Tab-separated table of C-alpha atoms in Angstrom:
chain	number	residue	atom	x	y	z
A	1	MET	CA	103.603	16.615	102.973
A	2	THR	CA	106.758	14.664	102.205
A	3	ASP	CA	108.952	17.346	100.618
A	4	THR	CA	110.493	20.301	102.342
A	5	ALA	CA	109.028	23.712	101.605
A	6	PRO	CA	110.094	25.040	98.209
A	7	THR	CA	113.077	27.351	98.281
A	8	GLY	CA	112.004	30.743	96.965
A	9	SER	CA	109.355	33.398	97.271
A	10	PRO	CA	105.734	32.194	96.955
A	11	THR	CA	103.094	34.427	95.432
A	12	THR	CA	99.536	33.432	96.329
A	13	ARG	CA	96.507	34.252	94.174
A	14	GLY	CA	94.339	31.736	95.972
A	15	ALA	CA	94.662	28.545	97.957
A	16	ALA	CA	95.044	26.490	94.783
A	17	ASP	CA	97.213	28.928	92.820
A	18	VAL	CA	100.502	29.349	94.669
A	19	ARG	CA	103.405	30.293	92.411
A	20	ILE	CA	107.013	29.828	93.511
A	21	GLU	CA	109.977	31.912	92.402
A	22	LEU	CA	113.492	30.684	93.078
A	23	SER	CA	115.574	33.513	94.503
A	24	PRO	CA	118.826	34.222	92.609
A	25	ASP	CA	121.031	33.330	95.574
A	26	ALA	CA	119.306	29.948	95.896
A	27	PHE	CA	119.821	28.993	92.244
A	28	PRO	CA	122.949	26.845	91.862
A	29	ALA	CA	124.433	28.654	88.863
A	30	ASP	CA	127.560	26.471	88.906
A	31	SER	CA	125.549	23.229	88.884
A	32	PRO	CA	126.172	20.852	85.949
A	33	TYR	CA	122.405	20.290	85.937
A	34	ALA	CA	121.431	23.894	85.255
A	35	ASN	CA	121.531	26.479	82.507
A	36	GLU	CA	119.501	29.550	81.619
A	37	ASP	CA	116.975	27.562	79.555
A	38	LEU	CA	116.298	24.980	82.288
A	39	ARG	CA	116.131	27.339	85.269
A	40	PRO	CA	112.668	28.283	86.632
A	41	VAL	CA	110.910	31.046	84.715
A	42	PRO	CA	110.786	34.233	86.859
A	43	LEU	CA	107.302	35.293	87.976
A	44	ALA	CA	107.493	38.446	85.866
A	45	GLU	CA	107.861	36.297	82.740
A	46	ARG	CA	104.976	33.938	83.532
A	47	ARG	CA	102.348	35.846	81.610
A	48	TRP	CA	100.633	33.406	79.238
A	49	THR	CA	96.872	33.847	79.538
A	50	THR	CA	93.887	31.575	78.876
A	51	TYR	CA	93.828	32.870	75.310
A	52	ASN	CA	97.521	32.070	74.837
A	53	PHE	CA	96.980	28.441	75.876
A	54	ALA	CA	93.780	28.078	73.863
A	55	ALA	CA	95.530	29.591	70.825
A	56	LEU	CA	98.480	27.262	71.398
A	57	TRP	CA	96.199	24.234	71.212
A	58	ILE	CA	94.254	25.506	68.225
A	59	GLY	CA	97.563	26.146	66.505
A	60	MET	CA	98.824	22.650	67.306
A	61	ALA	CA	95.576	20.760	66.669
A	62	VAL	CA	94.806	22.377	63.305
A	63	ASN	CA	97.182	20.488	61.016
A	64	VAL	CA	97.151	17.960	58.198
A	65	PRO	CA	97.656	14.813	60.353
A	66	SER	CA	94.742	15.919	62.582
A	67	TRP	CA	92.673	16.522	59.430
A	68	THR	CA	93.431	13.035	58.128
A	69	LEU	CA	92.853	11.198	61.439
A	70	ALA	CA	89.189	10.768	60.550
A	71	ALA	CA	90.272	9.429	57.155
A	72	GLY	CA	92.346	6.726	58.817
A	73	LEU	CA	89.418	5.645	60.959
A	74	VAL	CA	86.994	5.634	58.002
A	75	ALA	CA	89.546	3.544	56.087
A	76	LEU	CA	89.403	1.048	58.951
A	77	GLY	CA	85.639	0.691	58.514
A	78	MET	CA	84.076	3.368	60.753
A	79	ASP	CA	81.488	5.825	59.500
A	80	TRP	CA	81.933	9.557	60.085
A	81	LYS	CA	79.952	9.582	63.342
A	82	GLN	CA	82.046	6.797	64.833
A	83	SER	CA	85.318	8.387	63.756
A	84	VAL	CA	84.462	11.827	65.174
A	85	LEU	CA	83.242	10.220	68.424
A	86	THR	CA	86.478	8.245	68.778
A	87	ILE	CA	88.628	11.326	68.184
A	88	ALA	CA	86.626	13.512	70.577
A	89	LEU	CA	86.617	10.929	73.368
A	90	GLY	CA	90.343	10.252	73.014
A	91	ASN	CA	91.137	13.925	73.409
A	92	VAL	CA	88.890	14.348	76.446
A	93	ILE	CA	90.703	11.433	78.094
A	94	VAL	CA	94.212	12.661	77.307
A	95	LEU	CA	93.330	16.139	78.597
A	96	LEU	CA	93.293	14.898	82.212
A	97	PRO	CA	96.980	13.890	82.455
A	98	MET	CA	97.866	17.095	80.603
A	99	LEU	CA	96.196	19.192	83.285
A	100	LEU	CA	97.803	17.143	86.059
A	101	THR	CA	101.361	17.307	84.724
A	102	GLY	CA	100.829	20.889	83.554
A	103	HIS	CA	100.174	22.021	87.139
A	104	ALA	CA	103.895	22.145	87.978
A	105	GLY	CA	104.509	24.666	85.185
A	106	PRO	CA	102.755	27.766	86.556
A	107	LYS	CA	103.586	26.844	90.150
A	108	TYR	CA	107.341	26.306	89.790
A	109	GLY	CA	108.207	27.596	86.301
A	110	ILE	CA	110.077	24.395	85.402
A	111	PRO	CA	110.124	22.432	82.116
A	112	PHE	CA	109.319	18.736	81.749
A	113	PRO	CA	112.904	17.361	82.068
A	114	VAL	CA	113.368	19.173	85.380
A	115	LEU	CA	110.008	17.950	86.697
A	116	ALA	CA	111.031	14.393	85.762
A	117	ARG	CA	114.073	14.716	88.040
A	118	ALA	CA	111.793	14.539	91.085
A	119	SER	CA	110.736	11.000	90.175
A	120	PHE	CA	113.555	9.571	88.012
A	121	GLY	CA	116.504	11.353	89.642
A	122	LEU	CA	118.745	14.113	88.327
A	123	ARG	CA	120.472	11.736	85.917
A	124	GLY	CA	117.629	9.290	85.445
A	125	ALA	CA	115.392	12.062	84.070
A	126	ASN	CA	117.333	11.776	80.830
A	127	LEU	CA	115.564	8.465	80.103
A	128	PRO	CA	112.009	9.854	79.799
A	129	ALA	CA	113.351	13.085	78.319
A	130	LEU	CA	115.182	11.327	75.497
A	131	LEU	CA	112.232	8.992	74.874
A	132	ARG	CA	109.935	11.995	74.550
A	133	GLY	CA	112.516	13.831	72.467
A	134	LEU	CA	112.949	10.952	70.019
A	135	VAL	CA	109.200	10.738	69.466
A	136	ALA	CA	109.084	14.494	68.882
A	137	CYS	CA	111.883	14.218	66.327
A	138	ALA	CA	109.909	11.594	64.411
A	139	TRP	CA	106.815	13.822	64.462
A	140	PHE	CA	108.946	16.742	63.326
A	141	GLY	CA	110.018	14.762	60.277
A	142	ILE	CA	106.417	13.789	59.484
A	143	GLN	CA	105.127	17.351	59.756
A	144	THR	CA	108.059	18.810	57.820
A	145	TRP	CA	107.414	16.353	54.999
A	146	ILE	CA	103.737	17.336	54.983
A	147	GLY	CA	104.624	21.031	54.891
A	148	GLY	CA	106.984	20.484	51.963
A	149	GLN	CA	104.315	18.386	50.234
A	150	SER	CA	101.839	21.267	50.510
A	151	ILE	CA	104.349	23.619	48.866
A	152	TYR	CA	105.014	21.025	46.159
A	153	PHE	CA	101.358	20.440	45.223
A	154	LEU	CA	100.222	24.036	45.330
A	155	THR	CA	103.328	25.525	43.709
A	156	GLY	CA	102.840	23.169	40.784
A	157	LYS	CA	99.252	24.369	40.510
A	158	LEU	CA	100.146	28.070	40.735
A	159	SER	CA	103.111	28.006	38.387
A	160	GLY	CA	101.475	25.883	35.728
A	161	ALA	CA	104.771	24.026	35.570
A	162	GLY	CA	103.106	20.917	34.233
A	163	SER	CA	104.779	17.560	33.921
A	164	TRP	CA	108.375	18.738	34.403
A	165	TRP	CA	107.497	19.693	37.982
A	166	THR	CA	105.609	16.520	38.884
A	167	ASP	CA	107.640	14.070	36.768
A	168	ALA	CA	111.091	15.348	37.678
A	169	GLY	CA	113.796	12.800	38.427
A	170	LYS	CA	112.905	10.788	41.498
A	171	VAL	CA	114.842	10.227	44.711
A	172	ASP	CA	113.562	7.428	46.949
A	173	GLY	CA	110.322	7.405	44.962
A	174	TYR	CA	109.626	11.165	45.070
A	175	PRO	CA	110.441	13.908	42.503
A	176	TRP	CA	113.466	16.042	43.350
A	177	THR	CA	111.190	19.073	43.189
A	178	GLN	CA	109.254	17.705	46.157
A	179	TRP	CA	112.482	17.189	48.071
A	180	LEU	CA	113.401	20.807	47.285
A	181	CYS	CA	110.111	21.976	48.805
A	182	PHE	CA	110.783	19.787	51.825
A	183	LEU	CA	114.173	21.422	52.394
A	184	LEU	CA	112.691	24.900	51.956
A	185	PHE	CA	110.072	24.282	54.633
A	186	PHE	CA	112.757	22.751	56.855
A	187	ALA	CA	114.814	25.953	56.601
A	188	VAL	CA	111.842	28.177	57.513
A	189	GLU	CA	111.227	26.154	60.675
A	190	ILE	CA	114.835	26.505	61.779
A	191	VAL	CA	114.712	30.287	61.372
A	192	ILE	CA	111.619	30.548	63.598
A	193	ILE	CA	112.709	28.198	66.395
A	194	LEU	CA	116.062	29.963	66.705
A	195	ARG	CA	114.168	33.072	67.818
A	196	GLY	CA	113.057	31.297	71.021
A	197	MET	CA	109.849	30.661	72.987
A	198	GLU	CA	108.517	34.208	72.669
A	199	ALA	CA	108.461	33.770	68.888
A	200	VAL	CA	106.500	30.532	69.375
A	201	ARG	CA	103.901	32.338	71.512
A	202	ARG	CA	103.470	35.112	68.955
A	203	LEU	CA	103.178	32.631	66.083
A	204	GLU	CA	100.415	30.700	67.860
A	205	ASN	CA	98.498	33.835	68.850
A	206	TRP	CA	97.858	35.110	65.344
A	207	ALA	CA	98.013	31.768	63.531
A	208	ALA	CA	95.108	30.151	65.407
A	209	PRO	CA	92.204	32.308	64.136
A	210	LEU	CA	93.597	32.370	60.588
A	211	MET	CA	93.795	28.579	60.457
A	212	LEU	CA	90.241	28.103	61.671
A	213	ALA	CA	89.084	30.651	59.105
A	214	GLY	CA	90.953	28.735	56.409
A	215	ALA	CA	89.270	25.445	57.335
A	216	VAL	CA	85.831	27.063	57.241
A	217	ALA	CA	86.649	28.727	53.909
A	218	LEU	CA	87.578	25.341	52.428
A	219	LEU	CA	84.261	23.960	53.681
A	220	VAL	CA	82.287	26.823	52.123
A	221	TRP	CA	84.118	26.437	48.804
A	222	ILE	CA	83.551	22.701	48.462
A	223	ALA	CA	79.935	22.984	49.639
A	224	ASN	CA	79.275	25.575	46.947
A	225	LYS	CA	80.759	23.317	44.271
A	226	ALA	CA	78.986	20.207	45.563
A	227	GLY	CA	75.581	21.799	46.034
A	228	GLY	CA	75.454	20.244	49.479
A	229	PHE	CA	76.909	17.278	51.353
A	230	GLY	CA	75.795	13.716	51.250
A	231	PRO	CA	77.746	10.845	49.711
A	232	LEU	CA	80.241	10.297	52.496
A	233	LEU	CA	77.834	11.182	55.283
A	234	ASP	CA	75.388	8.614	53.936
A	235	GLN	CA	77.961	5.822	53.880
A	236	PRO	CA	77.072	3.203	56.523
A	237	SER	CA	79.665	1.849	58.937
A	238	GLN	CA	81.354	-1.308	57.721
A	239	LEU	CA	81.680	-2.353	61.347
A	240	GLY	CA	78.232	-1.594	62.736
A	241	TRP	CA	77.987	-1.121	66.483
A	242	GLY	CA	78.573	-4.741	67.457
A	243	ALA	CA	81.643	-6.832	68.231
A	244	ASP	CA	83.444	-5.831	65.021
A	245	PHE	CA	83.238	-2.161	65.984
A	246	TRP	CA	84.619	-2.629	69.494
A	247	LYS	CA	87.580	-4.626	68.171
A	248	VAL	CA	88.606	-1.563	66.174
A	249	PHE	CA	87.365	1.100	68.593
A	250	PHE	CA	89.613	0.405	71.584
A	251	PRO	CA	92.962	0.235	69.743
A	252	ALA	CA	91.855	3.238	67.671
A	253	LEU	CA	90.976	5.111	70.876
A	254	MET	CA	94.430	4.345	72.268
A	255	GLY	CA	95.854	5.630	68.978
A	256	MET	CA	93.916	8.889	69.316
A	257	ILE	CA	95.218	9.251	72.871
A	258	GLY	CA	98.702	8.430	71.607
A	259	PHE	CA	98.399	11.277	69.098
A	260	TRP	CA	98.736	13.827	71.927
A	261	SER	CA	100.252	11.608	74.644
A	262	THR	CA	103.552	13.305	73.856
A	263	LEU	CA	102.217	16.639	75.088
A	264	SER	CA	100.776	15.038	78.228
A	265	LEU	CA	104.415	14.711	79.311
A	266	ASN	CA	106.072	17.912	78.191
A	267	ILE	CA	103.147	20.312	78.617
A	268	PRO	CA	105.103	21.937	81.533
A	269	ASP	CA	107.443	23.255	78.815
A	270	PHE	CA	104.572	25.632	77.977
A	271	THR	CA	102.624	25.979	81.233
A	272	ARG	CA	105.806	27.193	82.948
A	273	PHE	CA	105.067	30.513	81.220
A	274	GLY	CA	101.467	30.560	82.549
A	275	ALA	CA	100.085	33.446	84.588
A	276	GLY	CA	98.380	30.932	86.885
A	277	GLN	CA	96.584	27.593	87.124
A	278	ARG	CA	93.299	29.005	85.842
A	279	ALA	CA	94.980	30.107	82.620
A	280	GLN	CA	96.447	26.686	81.830
A	281	VAL	CA	93.370	24.690	82.919
A	282	TRP	CA	90.801	26.746	81.019
A	283	GLY	CA	93.060	27.381	78.065
A	284	GLN	CA	93.809	23.694	77.548
A	285	SER	CA	90.240	22.573	78.239
A	286	LEU	CA	88.822	25.033	75.721
A	287	GLY	CA	91.575	24.527	73.173
A	288	LEU	CA	92.216	20.791	72.809
A	289	PRO	CA	89.068	18.591	72.860
A	290	THR	CA	86.811	21.105	71.119
A	291	THR	CA	89.296	21.912	68.369
A	292	MET	CA	90.075	18.268	67.604
A	293	ALA	CA	86.393	17.274	67.467
A	294	VAL	CA	85.359	20.244	65.323
A	295	PHE	CA	88.351	19.803	63.041
A	296	ALA	CA	87.583	16.103	62.535
A	297	LEU	CA	83.981	16.987	61.657
A	298	LEU	CA	85.160	19.668	59.214
A	299	SER	CA	87.470	17.167	57.523
A	300	VAL	CA	84.618	14.690	57.057
A	301	LEU	CA	82.280	17.351	55.659
A	302	VAL	CA	84.871	18.693	53.239
A	303	THR	CA	85.815	15.217	52.077
A	304	SER	CA	82.170	14.309	51.523
A	305	GLY	CA	81.895	17.391	49.329
A	306	ALA	CA	84.986	16.284	47.405
A	307	GLN	CA	83.339	12.886	46.898
A	308	ALA	CA	80.315	14.596	45.376
A	309	VAL	CA	82.351	16.909	43.114
A	310	TYR	CA	85.250	14.713	41.996
A	311	GLY	CA	83.864	11.230	42.458
A	312	GLU	CA	86.454	10.258	45.055
A	313	PRO	CA	87.153	11.185	48.685
A	314	ILE	CA	90.201	13.494	48.823
A	315	TRP	CA	91.396	13.572	52.416
A	316	ASP	CA	94.620	15.530	51.869
A	317	PRO	CA	93.666	19.246	52.025
A	318	SER	CA	96.715	20.287	49.963
A	319	GLN	CA	95.666	18.005	47.093
A	320	LEU	CA	92.101	19.260	47.338
A	321	ALA	CA	93.164	22.913	47.399
A	322	ALA	CA	95.309	22.297	44.319
A	323	ARG	CA	92.069	21.671	42.375
A	324	MET	CA	90.795	25.201	42.993
A	325	ASP	CA	90.265	27.339	39.899
A	326	SER	CA	91.069	30.598	41.673
A	327	THR	CA	94.707	31.652	41.963
A	328	ILE	CA	93.863	33.739	45.039
A	329	GLY	CA	92.121	30.727	46.572
A	330	VAL	CA	95.152	28.511	45.993
A	331	LEU	CA	97.478	31.140	47.450
A	332	PHE	CA	95.304	31.466	50.549
A	333	ALA	CA	95.119	27.685	50.905
A	334	LEU	CA	98.906	27.425	50.601
A	335	PHE	CA	99.386	30.097	53.256
A	336	VAL	CA	96.947	28.457	55.685
A	337	LEU	CA	98.366	24.957	55.197
A	338	LEU	CA	101.919	26.134	55.731
A	339	LEU	CA	100.902	28.159	58.770
A	340	ALA	CA	99.055	25.174	60.257
A	341	THR	CA	102.022	22.881	59.773
A	342	LEU	CA	104.507	25.457	61.048
A	343	SER	CA	102.579	26.241	64.216
A	344	THR	CA	102.108	22.569	65.059
A	345	ASN	CA	105.597	21.409	64.247
A	346	ILE	CA	107.451	24.128	66.091
A	347	ALA	CA	105.315	24.094	69.232
A	348	ALA	CA	104.637	20.366	69.516
A	349	ASN	CA	107.768	18.834	68.028
A	350	LEU	CA	110.730	21.177	68.509
A	351	VAL	CA	110.197	22.808	71.907
A	352	SER	CA	110.252	19.474	73.751
A	353	PRO	CA	113.443	17.943	72.275
A	354	ALA	CA	115.177	21.314	72.598
A	355	TYR	CA	114.663	21.186	76.381
A	356	ASP	CA	115.179	17.405	76.538
A	357	LEU	CA	118.561	17.564	74.814
A	358	SER	CA	119.555	20.578	76.882
A	359	ASN	CA	118.820	18.502	79.994
A	360	LEU	CA	121.247	15.838	78.724
A	361	ALA	CA	124.231	18.220	78.828
A	362	PRO	CA	123.140	21.634	80.187
A	363	LYS	CA	126.591	23.190	79.996
A	364	PHE	CA	127.045	22.325	76.324
A	365	ILE	CA	123.537	22.266	74.834
A	366	ASN	CA	121.159	25.193	75.173
A	367	PHE	CA	117.616	25.504	73.829
A	368	ARG	CA	118.650	26.589	70.332
A	369	THR	CA	121.374	23.960	69.971
A	370	GLY	CA	118.950	21.264	71.120
A	371	ALA	CA	116.398	22.418	68.545
A	372	LEU	CA	118.976	22.198	65.745
A	373	ILE	CA	119.975	18.678	66.775
A	374	ALA	CA	116.300	17.669	66.868
A	375	CYS	CA	115.788	19.045	63.355
A	376	CYS	CA	118.624	16.925	61.986
A	377	VAL	CA	117.486	13.765	63.776
A	378	GLY	CA	113.933	14.299	62.535
A	379	VAL	CA	115.130	14.180	58.936
A	380	ILE	CA	117.609	11.305	58.997
A	381	ILE	CA	115.194	8.747	60.529
A	382	PHE	CA	112.808	8.973	57.528
A	383	PRO	CA	109.599	9.133	59.621
A	384	TRP	CA	107.322	9.913	56.636
A	385	LYS	CA	107.249	6.156	56.030
A	386	LEU	CA	105.024	5.887	59.106
A	387	ILE	CA	102.025	7.586	57.505
A	388	GLU	CA	101.867	5.535	54.309
A	389	ASN	CA	99.564	2.894	55.843
A	390	PRO	CA	96.631	3.605	58.244
A	391	ASP	CA	97.197	0.345	60.131
A	392	ILE	CA	100.868	1.113	60.769
A	393	TYR	CA	100.183	4.792	61.517
A	394	ILE	CA	97.323	4.306	63.994
A	395	PHE	CA	98.053	0.926	65.553
A	396	THR	CA	101.826	0.405	65.310
A	397	TRP	CA	103.138	3.976	65.585
A	398	LEU	CA	100.561	5.831	67.662
A	399	GLY	CA	99.620	2.794	69.752
A	400	THR	CA	103.198	1.852	70.664
A	401	VAL	CA	104.279	5.425	71.331
A	402	GLY	CA	101.159	6.040	73.401
A	403	GLY	CA	101.812	2.966	75.532
A	404	LEU	CA	105.392	3.972	76.348
A	405	LEU	CA	104.621	7.617	77.046
A	406	GLY	CA	101.550	6.715	79.090
A	407	THR	CA	103.884	4.730	81.338
A	408	VAL	CA	106.049	7.804	81.948
A	409	ALA	CA	102.969	9.966	82.568
A	410	GLY	CA	101.767	7.533	85.249
A	411	ILE	CA	105.062	7.888	87.125
A	412	LEU	CA	105.072	11.701	86.897
A	413	ILE	CA	101.484	11.961	88.124
A	414	ALA	CA	102.022	9.492	90.984
A	415	ASP	CA	105.164	11.309	92.144
A	416	TYR	CA	103.877	14.866	91.894
A	417	TRP	CA	100.317	14.329	93.141
A	418	LEU	CA	100.293	11.203	95.330
A	419	ILE	CA	103.796	11.193	96.840
A	420	ARG	CA	104.721	14.880	97.037
A	421	ARG	CA	101.231	16.422	97.013
A	422	THR	CA	102.526	19.089	94.558
A	423	HIS	CA	105.300	20.234	96.956
A	424	LEU	CA	108.835	20.245	95.504
A	425	ASP	CA	112.215	21.374	96.807
A	426	LEU	CA	112.841	23.645	93.836
A	427	ALA	CA	116.545	24.257	94.403
A	428	GLY	CA	117.071	20.531	94.982
A	429	LEU	CA	116.003	19.784	91.404
A	430	TYR	CA	119.241	21.434	90.254
A	431	ARG	CA	121.653	20.136	92.910
A	432	ALA	CA	123.564	16.873	93.091
A	433	HIS	CA	123.134	14.964	96.361
A	434	SER	CA	119.759	16.579	97.067
A	435	ARG	CA	116.749	14.455	97.982
A	436	TYR	CA	116.284	13.854	94.245
A	437	TRP	CA	119.744	12.348	93.836
A	438	TYR	CA	118.545	8.898	94.975
A	439	ASP	CA	121.256	6.339	93.992
A	440	SER	CA	123.989	8.155	92.042
A	441	GLY	CA	121.360	10.291	90.320
A	442	TRP	CA	118.985	7.409	89.435
A	443	ASN	CA	115.765	6.336	91.135
A	444	TRP	CA	115.536	2.586	90.584
A	445	ARG	CA	111.885	2.635	91.706
A	446	ALA	CA	110.920	4.813	88.751
A	447	LEU	CA	112.972	2.640	86.409
A	448	ALA	CA	111.277	-0.510	87.720
A	449	ALA	CA	107.809	1.032	87.369
A	450	PHE	CA	108.648	2.182	83.844
A	451	ALA	CA	109.969	-1.255	82.828
A	452	VAL	CA	106.929	-3.105	84.145
A	453	GLY	CA	104.466	-0.599	82.699
A	454	ALA	CA	106.207	-0.591	79.308
A	455	VAL	CA	106.218	-4.391	79.032
A	456	LEU	CA	102.531	-4.599	79.937
A	457	ALA	CA	101.645	-1.728	77.577
A	458	VAL	CA	103.506	-2.776	74.430
A	459	GLY	CA	104.646	-6.340	75.105
A	460	GLY	CA	101.563	-7.748	73.432
A	461	SER	CA	101.831	-5.535	70.333
A	462	TYR	CA	100.746	-7.411	67.239
A	463	SER	CA	100.165	-6.837	63.542
A	464	LYS	CA	96.881	-7.504	61.795
A	465	VAL	CA	96.775	-10.149	59.091
A	466	ASP	CA	94.519	-9.633	56.062
A	467	GLY	CA	92.586	-12.267	54.143
A	468	ASP	CA	95.640	-13.088	52.054
A	469	GLY	CA	97.766	-13.740	55.114
A	470	ILE	CA	99.785	-10.495	54.738
A	471	LYS	CA	100.752	-8.683	57.935
A	472	ALA	CA	100.004	-4.951	58.172
A	473	GLY	CA	102.900	-4.093	60.469
A	474	PRO	CA	106.259	-5.236	61.864
A	475	PHE	CA	105.009	-7.217	64.878
A	476	PRO	CA	104.233	-10.959	65.025
A	477	ALA	CA	100.570	-11.791	64.441
A	478	ASP	CA	100.400	-13.430	67.883
A	479	GLY	CA	102.094	-10.495	69.607
A	480	LEU	CA	105.653	-9.905	70.826
A	481	ILE	CA	104.695	-11.664	74.058
A	482	PRO	CA	101.643	-13.756	73.121
A	483	PHE	CA	99.990	-13.932	76.546
A	484	LEU	CA	100.055	-10.120	76.753
A	485	LYS	CA	98.281	-9.707	73.412
A	486	PRO	CA	94.861	-9.027	75.051
A	487	LEU	CA	96.380	-5.930	76.699
A	488	ALA	CA	97.822	-4.485	73.481
A	489	ASP	CA	94.604	-2.735	72.440
A	490	TYR	CA	94.598	-0.772	75.720
A	491	GLY	CA	98.322	0.089	75.807
A	492	TRP	CA	98.155	3.694	76.997
A	493	ALA	CA	95.695	2.972	79.816
A	494	VAL	CA	97.535	-0.202	80.876
A	495	GLY	CA	100.935	1.509	80.881
A	496	MET	CA	99.748	4.536	82.828
A	497	GLY	CA	97.749	2.566	85.374
A	498	ALA	CA	100.437	-0.055	86.025
A	499	SER	CA	103.313	2.398	86.392
A	500	LEU	CA	101.279	4.776	88.566
A	501	LEU	CA	100.292	2.057	91.035
A	502	LEU	CA	103.689	0.339	91.171
A	503	TYR	CA	105.624	3.595	91.565
A	504	ALA	CA	103.302	4.791	94.332
A	505	LEU	CA	103.780	1.503	96.206
A	506	LEU	CA	107.564	1.483	95.830
A	507	MET	CA	107.971	5.138	96.835
A	508	ARG	CA	105.583	4.965	99.743
A	509	GLY	CA	108.094	2.984	101.805
A	510	ARG	CA	110.992	5.265	100.891
A	511	GLU	CA	109.173	8.480	101.705
A	512	ARG	CA	107.984	7.030	105.002
A	513	GLN	CA	111.647	6.514	105.929
A	514	ASN	CA	112.512	10.119	104.976
A	515	THR	CA	109.761	11.819	106.990
């Protein structure tokens, strides 16, 4: 054990489920690195159960981007079996770092930015926190646009507004009516997040079963109209199972991992409310991989039915629901789609930057202020442009983000599990000049491991070139750093592995000196 015993009162449920509570007199209330939102959650408030975590993941995984993931892979040449396999495997892999980083939540009651202080330093933790926060802001913009789009399509269907609704004057290529729907959805999200984490928990609890019911209802409806499934399921893979498939599979797998690599970092923001390790382990294991795999299969089945009925695959559920003849059916579809987008966007994309920005200036930015800043940033960076092209969405966006965040995850896991063996000086995470102060609040070893891992993970990033010589992305065809191009398709794994090993080696000497 390299850290001193945690300051506080431990409560033991079993050898592997110790929970630490920081006593009030040990909490440095006057510290510039502390506020009420960043302080450890008291034991009495750590009451999320297995169902709460499973419902959280169902609520986050059931959304339009998850629904259309399979579409992106089919567009790249996979058949439905290959796409579902890729999605399921990616989510099983990313579950492991989630469980490892999530362990600190129930044990210490701390959010991700505070956990990062142990490895990056009290000031240095702002680097991974802001990186994670920026990614969340971009996702927030994407999901908010999708939520507004659902309102736009289905409101036009319900109101019978006709061409004036769809052909209204355009702004940046979209009708002003669609922008109005976007702003309406944006306002609803702000109202919910301002009510705090308890409102998030309640939203996820009752949203999860309704969203699954909505997906099944859409499947039953399209199956009834189609008289069965077939056209899409019968389509052979354009890649086969040979060399062409593996060239697409590995970068696509990294993209699927990148889809939830954000949560593999900030999952302590949620597990800090857990009643124990069993709740977070079982809840996440039951909620994430199974939901993503089943949801991908549902999307393929529904789209195959749309192919049979309408003569074309319609992957966007809001556009498909808009073709329903029943007003009640359209209303239900609108409700489910909005609920799915709300539950995902608030939990996955606003909670993290709210804590991350609060960590930047604890005395000036609390959870609610951080959430409002994140909302504004998520709009002004125009992230909806990312989802217009499957190549850019899966390879450029998800692959690059996954590589960078995998690098941070490697450092967190190495520090918490290999260096400290899950033992932290809890009060020291909030105090300047503690063992986590390092050099003026920065741990250069973590920065070095991050820099090396990031270069290896994304340095070889490249854009595909089609038969006409047109690039499908912003990177050079030969890669940013040509000799690293072979690593680009494995960015998340390369970044995590490299940073984990280098950080462990660099810190081993330091901790030996301090023991």
